[in-house]
mmCIF file of C-alpha atoms in Angstrom:
data_model
loop_
_atom_site.group_PDB
_atom_site.id
_atom_site.type_symbol
_atom_site.label_atom_id
_atom_site.label_comp_id
_atom_site.label_asym_id
_atom_site.label_seq_id
_atom_site.Cartn_x
_atom_site.Cartn_y
_atom_site.Cartn_z
ATOM 1 C CA MET A 30 36.340 -3.927 -44.773
ATOM 2 C CA ARG A 31 33.502 -6.423 -45.152
ATOM 3 C CA GLN A 32 35.086 -7.757 -48.302
ATOM 4 C CA THR A 33 38.408 -8.234 -46.498
ATOM 5 C CA ILE A 34 36.757 -10.077 -43.600
ATOM 6 C CA LEU A 35 34.796 -12.229 -46.037
ATOM 7 C CA SER A 36 37.968 -13.069 -47.961
ATOM 8 C CA VAL A 37 39.751 -14.075 -44.754
ATOM 9 C CA LEU A 38 36.828 -16.268 -43.686
ATOM 10 C CA ILE A 39 36.733 -17.955 -47.073
ATOM 11 C CA LEU A 40 40.485 -18.540 -46.916
ATOM 12 C CA LEU A 41 40.231 -20.050 -43.414
ATOM 13 C CA PHE A 42 37.353 -22.254 -44.565
ATOM 14 C CA PHE A 43 39.367 -23.651 -47.452
ATOM 15 C CA ILE A 44 42.442 -24.171 -45.252
ATOM 16 C CA GLN A 45 40.302 -26.128 -42.813
ATOM 17 C CA LEU A 46 38.746 -28.081 -45.670
ATOM 18 C CA VAL A 47 42.140 -28.993 -47.107
ATOM 19 C CA ASN A 48 43.547 -29.968 -43.727
ATOM 20 C CA GLY A 49 40.508 -32.101 -43.067
ATOM 21 C CA ALA A 50 40.865 -33.812 -46.430
ATOM 22 C CA GLU A 51 44.458 -34.692 -45.654
ATOM 23 C CA LYS A 52 43.460 -36.729 -42.607
ATOM 24 C CA GLN A 53 42.851 -40.390 -43.378
ATOM 25 C CA LYS A 54 40.278 -41.960 -41.038
ATOM 26 C CA VAL A 55 41.620 -45.185 -39.526
ATOM 27 C CA ILE A 56 40.624 -47.872 -37.037
ATOM 28 C CA LEU A 57 43.265 -50.219 -35.606
ATOM 29 C CA ASP A 58 42.192 -53.676 -34.423
ATOM 30 C CA CYS A 59 45.106 -55.251 -32.532
ATOM 31 C CA ASP A 60 46.164 -57.573 -29.699
ATOM 32 C CA LEU A 61 48.148 -54.950 -27.808
ATOM 33 C CA GLY A 62 50.122 -56.326 -24.870
ATOM 34 C CA SER A 63 51.325 -59.641 -26.313
ATOM 35 C CA GLY A 64 53.894 -59.060 -29.033
ATOM 36 C CA LEU A 65 55.820 -55.806 -28.730
ATOM 37 C CA ASP A 66 55.093 -54.814 -32.323
ATOM 38 C CA ASP A 67 51.461 -53.930 -31.522
ATOM 39 C CA ALA A 68 52.645 -51.117 -29.253
ATOM 40 C CA PHE A 69 54.882 -49.801 -32.020
ATOM 41 C CA ALA A 70 51.985 -49.961 -34.488
ATOM 42 C CA VAL A 71 49.844 -47.876 -32.123
ATOM 43 C CA ALA A 72 52.763 -45.471 -31.606
ATOM 44 C CA LEU A 73 53.292 -45.048 -35.356
ATOM 45 C CA ILE A 74 49.619 -44.290 -35.885
ATOM 46 C CA LEU A 75 49.584 -41.750 -33.045
ATOM 47 C CA ALA A 76 52.751 -40.089 -34.359
ATOM 48 C CA SER A 77 51.449 -39.813 -37.940
ATOM 49 C CA PRO A 78 49.633 -36.544 -38.696
ATOM 50 C CA GLU A 79 48.149 -38.144 -41.816
ATOM 51 C CA PHE A 80 45.721 -40.125 -39.661
ATOM 52 C CA GLU A 81 42.487 -39.345 -37.856
ATOM 53 C CA VAL A 82 42.182 -42.223 -35.403
ATOM 54 C CA LEU A 83 38.567 -43.255 -34.893
ATOM 55 C CA GLY A 84 39.385 -45.943 -32.364
ATOM 56 C CA LEU A 85 41.742 -48.593 -30.994
ATOM 57 C CA VAL A 86 40.004 -51.964 -30.866
ATOM 58 C CA MET A 87 41.351 -54.818 -28.742
ATOM 59 C CA THR A 88 41.167 -58.406 -29.969
ATOM 60 C CA HIS A 89 42.003 -61.902 -28.713
ATOM 61 C CA GLY A 90 42.753 -63.206 -25.252
ATOM 62 C CA ASN A 91 42.185 -60.919 -22.259
ATOM 63 C CA THR A 92 40.841 -57.954 -24.201
ATOM 64 C CA HIS A 93 39.953 -56.015 -21.035
ATOM 65 C CA LYS A 94 43.578 -55.927 -19.891
ATOM 66 C CA ARG A 95 44.683 -55.070 -23.405
ATOM 67 C CA ALA A 96 42.305 -52.112 -23.196
ATOM 68 C CA GLN A 97 44.036 -50.971 -19.993
ATOM 69 C CA VAL A 98 47.370 -50.888 -21.837
ATOM 70 C CA ALA A 99 45.773 -48.931 -24.695
ATOM 71 C CA GLY A 100 44.140 -46.511 -22.257
ATOM 72 C CA ARG A 101 47.363 -45.763 -20.419
ATOM 73 C CA LEU A 102 49.266 -45.323 -23.690
ATOM 74 C CA LEU A 103 46.694 -42.782 -24.882
ATOM 75 C CA TYR A 104 46.708 -41.044 -21.495
ATOM 76 C CA GLU A 105 50.496 -40.661 -21.433
ATOM 77 C CA CYS A 106 50.392 -39.160 -24.927
ATOM 78 C CA GLY A 107 47.467 -36.835 -24.253
ATOM 79 C CA ARG A 108 45.167 -38.600 -26.713
ATOM 80 C CA GLU A 109 42.352 -39.637 -24.382
ATOM 81 C CA GLU A 110 39.758 -38.538 -26.946
ATOM 82 C CA ILE A 111 40.445 -41.690 -28.993
ATOM 83 C CA PRO A 112 37.962 -44.439 -28.061
ATOM 84 C CA VAL A 113 39.323 -47.711 -26.696
ATOM 85 C CA VAL A 114 37.059 -50.622 -27.617
ATOM 86 C CA VAL A 115 37.016 -54.067 -26.014
ATOM 87 C CA GLY A 116 36.605 -57.074 -28.281
ATOM 88 C CA LYS A 117 35.269 -60.472 -27.293
ATOM 89 C CA PRO A 118 37.661 -62.344 -24.957
ATOM 90 C CA THR A 119 38.976 -65.569 -26.503
ATOM 91 C CA PRO A 120 41.409 -68.351 -25.633
ATOM 92 C CA LEU A 121 44.934 -67.045 -26.012
ATOM 93 C CA ILE A 122 46.421 -70.428 -26.880
ATOM 94 C CA VAL A 123 45.206 -72.049 -30.085
ATOM 95 C CA GLY A 124 44.704 -75.716 -30.808
ATOM 96 C CA LYS A 125 43.257 -78.114 -28.246
ATOM 97 C CA ASP A 126 43.778 -75.752 -25.310
ATOM 98 C CA THR A 127 40.618 -73.693 -24.745
ATOM 99 C CA THR A 128 41.632 -71.942 -21.539
ATOM 100 C CA ILE A 129 42.733 -68.343 -21.163
ATOM 101 C CA ALA A 130 46.522 -68.266 -20.885
ATOM 102 C CA PRO A 131 48.365 -66.384 -18.110
ATOM 103 C CA ASP A 132 48.565 -62.611 -18.399
ATOM 104 C CA ALA A 133 51.006 -61.135 -20.861
ATOM 105 C CA GLN A 134 53.967 -59.477 -19.152
ATOM 106 C CA GLN A 135 53.135 -56.040 -20.583
ATOM 107 C CA PHE A 136 49.823 -55.997 -18.703
ATOM 108 C CA ALA A 137 51.811 -55.067 -15.568
ATOM 109 C CA TRP A 138 52.517 -51.627 -17.070
ATOM 110 C CA ALA A 139 48.839 -50.705 -16.915
ATOM 111 C CA ALA A 140 47.713 -52.769 -13.921
ATOM 112 C CA GLY A 141 45.007 -50.861 -12.040
ATOM 113 C CA PHE A 142 44.980 -47.988 -14.545
ATOM 114 C CA ASP A 143 41.477 -46.532 -14.931
ATOM 115 C CA LYS A 144 41.894 -42.886 -15.992
ATOM 116 C CA VAL A 145 40.978 -43.790 -19.573
ATOM 117 C CA LYS A 146 38.221 -46.373 -19.657
ATOM 118 C CA PRO A 147 37.013 -48.305 -22.704
ATOM 119 C CA ILE A 148 33.678 -47.373 -24.221
ATOM 120 C CA SER A 149 30.694 -49.625 -23.541
ATOM 121 C CA GLN A 150 30.031 -50.477 -27.204
ATOM 122 C CA ASN A 151 31.379 -53.843 -28.336
ATOM 123 C CA ALA A 152 34.030 -54.127 -31.024
ATOM 124 C CA ALA A 153 31.874 -55.473 -33.866
ATOM 125 C CA ASP A 154 29.176 -52.823 -33.410
ATOM 126 C CA PHE A 155 31.796 -50.061 -33.164
ATOM 127 C CA ILE A 156 33.430 -51.079 -36.437
ATOM 128 C CA ILE A 157 30.109 -51.509 -38.252
ATOM 129 C CA GLU A 158 28.792 -48.158 -36.991
ATOM 130 C CA ASN A 159 31.877 -46.245 -38.130
ATOM 131 C CA LEU A 160 31.936 -47.898 -41.549
ATOM 132 C CA LYS A 161 28.290 -46.902 -41.989
ATOM 133 C CA ARG A 162 28.955 -43.354 -40.761
ATOM 134 C CA TYR A 163 31.934 -42.867 -43.081
ATOM 135 C CA PRO A 164 31.351 -45.076 -46.142
ATOM 136 C CA ASN A 165 34.478 -45.602 -48.277
ATOM 137 C CA GLU A 166 36.475 -43.263 -46.004
ATOM 138 C CA VAL A 167 37.906 -45.570 -43.320
ATOM 139 C CA ILE A 168 41.013 -47.738 -43.571
ATOM 140 C CA LEU A 169 40.572 -50.679 -41.211
ATOM 141 C CA PHE A 170 43.940 -51.941 -39.983
ATOM 142 C CA THR A 171 44.094 -55.377 -38.383
ATOM 143 C CA ALA A 172 47.222 -56.336 -36.454
ATOM 144 C CA GLY A 173 46.088 -59.362 -34.501
ATOM 145 C CA PRO A 174 43.881 -62.447 -34.770
ATOM 146 C CA LEU A 175 40.713 -61.642 -36.709
ATOM 147 C CA SER A 176 38.113 -62.583 -34.089
ATOM 148 C CA ASN A 177 36.483 -59.135 -34.112
ATOM 149 C CA ILE A 178 36.414 -59.085 -37.904
ATOM 150 C CA GLY A 179 34.665 -62.438 -37.859
ATOM 151 C CA GLU A 180 32.036 -61.024 -35.509
ATOM 152 C CA VAL A 181 31.582 -58.023 -37.813
ATOM 153 C CA LEU A 182 30.957 -60.272 -40.808
ATOM 154 C CA LYS A 183 28.528 -62.472 -38.875
ATOM 155 C CA LYS A 184 26.465 -59.420 -37.930
ATOM 156 C CA ASP A 185 26.765 -57.616 -41.270
ATOM 157 C CA PRO A 186 28.238 -59.681 -44.147
ATOM 158 C CA GLY A 187 28.621 -56.581 -46.323
ATOM 159 C CA ALA A 188 30.158 -54.325 -43.672
ATOM 160 C CA LEU A 189 33.750 -54.433 -44.920
ATOM 161 C CA LYS A 190 32.678 -53.362 -48.399
ATOM 162 C CA ARG A 191 32.026 -49.939 -46.867
ATOM 163 C CA ALA A 192 35.682 -49.624 -45.823
ATOM 164 C CA LYS A 193 38.076 -47.711 -48.033
ATOM 165 C CA ARG A 194 40.554 -50.573 -47.555
ATOM 166 C CA VAL A 195 41.276 -53.421 -45.155
ATOM 167 C CA VAL A 196 45.014 -53.630 -44.441
ATOM 168 C CA SER A 197 46.331 -56.463 -42.283
ATOM 169 C CA MET A 198 49.453 -57.988 -40.823
ATOM 170 C CA PHE A 199 48.459 -61.432 -42.045
ATOM 171 C CA GLY A 200 49.905 -64.604 -43.496
ATOM 172 C CA SER A 201 53.038 -66.339 -44.685
ATOM 173 C CA PHE A 202 52.987 -66.704 -48.446
ATOM 174 C CA TYR A 203 56.492 -67.434 -49.731
ATOM 175 C CA MET A 204 58.564 -67.130 -46.547
ATOM 176 C CA GLY A 205 58.252 -67.905 -42.819
ATOM 177 C CA TYR A 206 59.349 -66.169 -39.612
ATOM 178 C CA ALA A 207 63.067 -66.480 -40.413
ATOM 179 C CA VAL A 208 64.383 -64.723 -43.498
ATOM 180 C CA GLY A 209 64.625 -67.302 -46.281
ATOM 181 C CA SER A 210 62.646 -69.979 -44.411
ATOM 182 C CA LYS A 211 59.696 -71.930 -45.807
ATOM 183 C CA PRO A 212 56.144 -70.579 -45.366
ATOM 184 C CA THR A 213 54.438 -71.473 -42.116
ATOM 185 C CA ALA A 214 51.189 -70.840 -40.261
ATOM 186 C CA GLU A 215 51.347 -67.176 -39.207
ATOM 187 C CA TRP A 216 49.961 -66.373 -35.748
ATOM 188 C CA ASN A 217 47.226 -63.906 -36.698
ATOM 189 C CA VAL A 218 45.781 -66.474 -39.102
ATOM 190 C CA LYS A 219 46.134 -69.687 -37.096
ATOM 191 C CA ALA A 220 44.759 -68.086 -33.912
ATOM 192 C CA ASP A 221 41.337 -67.796 -35.601
ATOM 193 C CA VAL A 222 41.292 -69.698 -38.893
ATOM 194 C CA GLN A 223 37.536 -69.356 -39.356
ATOM 195 C CA ALA A 224 37.619 -65.560 -39.059
ATOM 196 C CA ALA A 225 40.637 -65.350 -41.383
ATOM 197 C CA ARG A 226 38.745 -67.338 -44.011
ATOM 198 C CA MET A 227 35.743 -65.046 -43.593
ATOM 199 C CA LEU A 228 37.912 -62.030 -44.401
ATOM 200 C CA LEU A 229 39.181 -63.667 -47.591
ATOM 201 C CA ASP A 230 35.602 -64.566 -48.572
ATOM 202 C CA ALA A 231 34.299 -61.015 -47.965
ATOM 203 C CA ASP A 232 35.128 -59.877 -51.515
ATOM 204 C CA VAL A 233 37.033 -56.736 -50.430
ATOM 205 C CA LEU A 234 40.554 -57.494 -51.793
ATOM 206 C CA PRO A 235 42.360 -56.934 -48.465
ATOM 207 C CA LEU A 236 45.989 -55.826 -48.526
ATOM 208 C CA PHE A 237 48.300 -58.100 -46.514
ATOM 209 C CA ALA A 238 51.711 -57.482 -44.996
ATOM 210 C CA GLY A 239 52.782 -61.062 -44.336
ATOM 211 C CA LEU A 240 55.976 -62.567 -43.005
ATOM 212 C CA ASP A 241 57.434 -62.172 -46.520
ATOM 213 C CA VAL A 242 58.053 -58.493 -45.715
ATOM 214 C CA THR A 243 57.562 -58.077 -41.967
ATOM 215 C CA ALA A 244 60.267 -60.565 -40.920
ATOM 216 C CA PHE A 245 62.924 -58.246 -42.413
ATOM 217 C CA VAL A 246 62.085 -55.325 -40.120
ATOM 218 C CA LYS A 247 63.773 -55.497 -36.715
ATOM 219 C CA LEU A 248 64.617 -52.958 -34.048
ATOM 220 C CA ASN A 249 68.326 -53.178 -33.285
ATOM 221 C CA GLU A 250 70.154 -52.027 -30.156
ATOM 222 C CA GLN A 251 71.216 -48.695 -31.652
ATOM 223 C CA ASN A 252 67.629 -47.713 -32.393
ATOM 224 C CA ARG A 253 66.408 -48.988 -29.015
ATOM 225 C CA MET A 254 68.957 -46.750 -27.303
ATOM 226 C CA ARG A 255 67.808 -43.772 -29.368
ATOM 227 C CA LEU A 256 64.260 -44.372 -28.140
ATOM 228 C CA LEU A 257 65.498 -44.657 -24.560
ATOM 229 C CA TYR A 258 67.424 -41.366 -24.689
ATOM 230 C CA ARG A 259 64.554 -39.517 -26.423
ATOM 231 C CA ASN A 260 62.746 -39.515 -23.065
ATOM 232 C CA SER A 261 59.289 -38.495 -24.310
ATOM 233 C CA PRO A 262 56.056 -39.962 -22.888
ATOM 234 C CA LEU A 263 55.587 -42.117 -25.989
ATOM 235 C CA THR A 264 59.157 -43.407 -26.228
ATOM 236 C CA ASP A 265 59.294 -43.979 -22.447
ATOM 237 C CA ALA A 266 56.153 -46.100 -22.762
ATOM 238 C CA LEU A 267 57.662 -48.130 -25.599
ATOM 239 C CA CYS A 268 60.858 -48.708 -23.623
ATOM 240 C CA ALA A 269 58.910 -49.796 -20.547
ATOM 241 C CA LEU A 270 56.825 -52.224 -22.593
ATOM 242 C CA TYR A 271 59.980 -53.587 -24.241
ATOM 243 C CA SER A 272 61.584 -54.287 -20.853
ATOM 244 C CA LEU A 273 58.490 -56.231 -19.746
ATOM 245 C CA TRP A 274 58.126 -58.053 -23.064
ATOM 246 C CA LEU A 275 61.626 -59.498 -22.612
ATOM 247 C CA TYR A 276 60.209 -61.676 -19.810
ATOM 248 C CA GLU A 277 58.158 -63.606 -22.388
ATOM 249 C CA SER A 278 59.588 -67.010 -23.291
ATOM 250 C CA TYR A 279 59.337 -66.214 -27.008
ATOM 251 C CA ALA A 280 60.963 -62.749 -26.833
ATOM 252 C CA HIS A 281 64.080 -61.857 -28.818
ATOM 253 C CA VAL A 282 66.495 -59.060 -27.997
ATOM 254 C CA ASP A 283 65.951 -57.458 -31.414
ATOM 255 C CA PRO A 284 62.144 -57.457 -31.782
ATOM 256 C CA ALA A 285 60.558 -57.819 -35.206
ATOM 257 C CA MET A 286 58.288 -54.924 -36.139
ATOM 258 C CA PHE A 287 55.600 -57.049 -37.822
ATOM 259 C CA ASP A 288 52.592 -54.812 -37.220
ATOM 260 C CA PRO A 289 54.101 -51.386 -38.018
ATOM 261 C CA VAL A 290 54.855 -52.720 -41.499
ATOM 262 C CA ALA A 291 51.114 -52.936 -42.172
ATOM 263 C CA ILE A 292 50.795 -49.268 -41.200
ATOM 264 C CA GLY A 293 53.773 -48.489 -43.429
ATOM 265 C CA LEU A 294 51.966 -50.011 -46.414
ATOM 266 C CA VAL A 295 49.556 -47.075 -46.241
ATOM 267 C CA LEU A 296 51.976 -44.345 -45.153
ATOM 268 C CA TRP A 297 54.786 -45.242 -47.576
ATOM 269 C CA PRO A 298 53.509 -47.487 -50.388
ATOM 270 C CA GLU A 299 56.563 -46.601 -52.490
ATOM 271 C CA LEU A 300 58.675 -48.803 -50.183
ATOM 272 C CA PHE A 301 56.802 -51.959 -51.214
ATOM 273 C CA ALA A 302 56.089 -54.169 -54.202
ATOM 274 C CA THR A 303 52.753 -56.008 -54.081
ATOM 275 C CA ARG A 304 50.924 -58.686 -56.056
ATOM 276 C CA LYS A 305 47.264 -59.591 -56.427
ATOM 277 C CA VAL A 306 46.843 -63.322 -55.818
ATOM 278 C CA HIS A 307 44.348 -65.933 -54.711
ATOM 279 C CA VAL A 308 44.947 -67.227 -51.182
ATOM 280 C CA SER A 309 43.241 -70.059 -49.318
ATOM 281 C CA ILE A 310 43.771 -71.192 -45.720
ATOM 282 C CA ASP A 311 44.160 -74.803 -44.596
ATOM 283 C CA ARG A 312 43.189 -76.252 -41.216
ATOM 284 C CA GLN A 313 46.573 -75.446 -39.682
ATOM 285 C CA GLY A 314 46.285 -71.783 -40.684
ATOM 286 C CA ARG A 315 48.747 -71.893 -43.566
ATOM 287 C CA THR A 316 48.056 -69.303 -46.267
ATOM 288 C CA LEU A 317 48.350 -71.038 -49.655
ATOM 289 C CA VAL A 318 48.795 -69.110 -52.911
ATOM 290 C CA ASP A 319 46.987 -70.505 -55.967
ATOM 291 C CA GLU A 320 48.199 -68.868 -59.184
ATOM 292 C CA THR A 321 45.377 -70.489 -61.234
ATOM 293 C CA LYS A 322 42.484 -68.708 -59.517
ATOM 294 C CA PRO A 323 41.284 -65.085 -59.667
ATOM 295 C CA PRO A 324 42.831 -62.828 -56.963
ATOM 296 C CA ASN A 325 41.005 -62.422 -53.669
ATOM 297 C CA CYS A 326 43.672 -60.311 -51.939
ATOM 298 C CA GLU A 327 46.816 -58.266 -52.516
ATOM 299 C CA ILE A 328 50.052 -59.228 -50.769
ATOM 300 C CA ALA A 329 53.321 -57.387 -50.201
ATOM 301 C CA VAL A 330 56.229 -59.335 -51.705
ATOM 302 C CA HIS A 331 59.127 -56.898 -51.326
ATOM 303 C CA ILE A 332 60.097 -54.199 -48.835
ATOM 304 C CA GLN A 333 62.830 -51.584 -48.488
ATOM 305 C CA SER A 334 63.287 -52.574 -44.865
ATOM 306 C CA GLU A 335 66.122 -50.216 -43.903
ATOM 307 C CA GLU A 336 64.244 -47.198 -45.225
ATOM 308 C CA LEU A 337 61.070 -48.243 -43.434
ATOM 309 C CA ILE A 338 62.946 -48.518 -40.129
ATOM 310 C CA ARG A 339 64.516 -45.102 -40.766
ATOM 311 C CA ARG A 340 61.105 -43.526 -41.330
ATOM 312 C CA LEU A 341 59.555 -45.341 -38.364
ATOM 313 C CA MET A 342 62.331 -44.088 -36.082
ATOM 314 C CA GLU A 343 62.009 -40.555 -37.415
ATOM 315 C CA ARG A 344 58.294 -40.535 -36.589
ATOM 316 C CA LEU A 345 58.854 -41.898 -33.087
ATOM 317 C CA LEU A 346 61.779 -39.618 -32.252
ATOM 318 C CA LYS A 347 60.412 -36.350 -33.653
ATOM 319 C CA GLN A 348 56.892 -36.542 -32.225
ATOM 320 C CA ASN A 349 56.032 -34.444 -29.175
ATOM 321 C CA LEU A 350 52.944 -36.229 -27.898
ATOM 322 C CA ARG A 351 52.406 -35.415 -24.232
ATOM 323 C CA ARG A 352 49.795 -34.452 -21.728
ATOM 324 C CA GLN A 353 49.089 -30.743 -21.697
#
């Protein structure tokens, strides 16, 4: 009898150990509430059982209101245990304008929401603490301007070397926002050029999903209707945020899924081709490839976009995240 009980306990221990090993620790640093793709990146992470989410970190602009959107999204999905972290507020408009821009339209969805409040720790300290606690175990995703990453590197220049990988929606290397267009200054880079340069100088070989692959991935009407009819807390939230995002002057009916592509680089690497290259950043925020220098990053140069959308939709439609 004792031997049987002991065997069962050992079996349960190893099952737990294996299940634990399958979970990849991740932190997502994003500017949720501006572009719609940030919400889809959060949704994909929440709907992916491969991930153990250590925290959602808000960057750029009105980070407190971004945190409200994150808090309500977690609340609706029953994931309140995930910390929401507020980054340093910054000007939302780059260039000569140094004022905070008007609220993003998606902020209305979480206006007054306080059932999930952000933690008191600031973004840089939160990231540094978790990288120290779990050395070489955490994938740090960035899906917004790199202001928080800049603060991390100012406080601890070697912090990112303790990450398993830094994976970012970042840059425009051979193509711009329109398929086949010339490279341009990509928003996440030009919004904080200094911080973007600091990441490239950190000697961590970050992996970048730039416009070269992200511009191909768009959510068409058929897939938007599938999300609408799914009628789960997560898909209802995405549909509500989409309807508000359409009020933005820069919105398009078929939104590009820039940020989820960066998550897809980790979930489904077989859908991509990548290259190791040397990239520098000019004053305007353009990411320039120099083939004569040693690589300082890895960039995605090809994507199976239709298959990525299929897998993204499958994750969003088949999840059952909800409040108990």
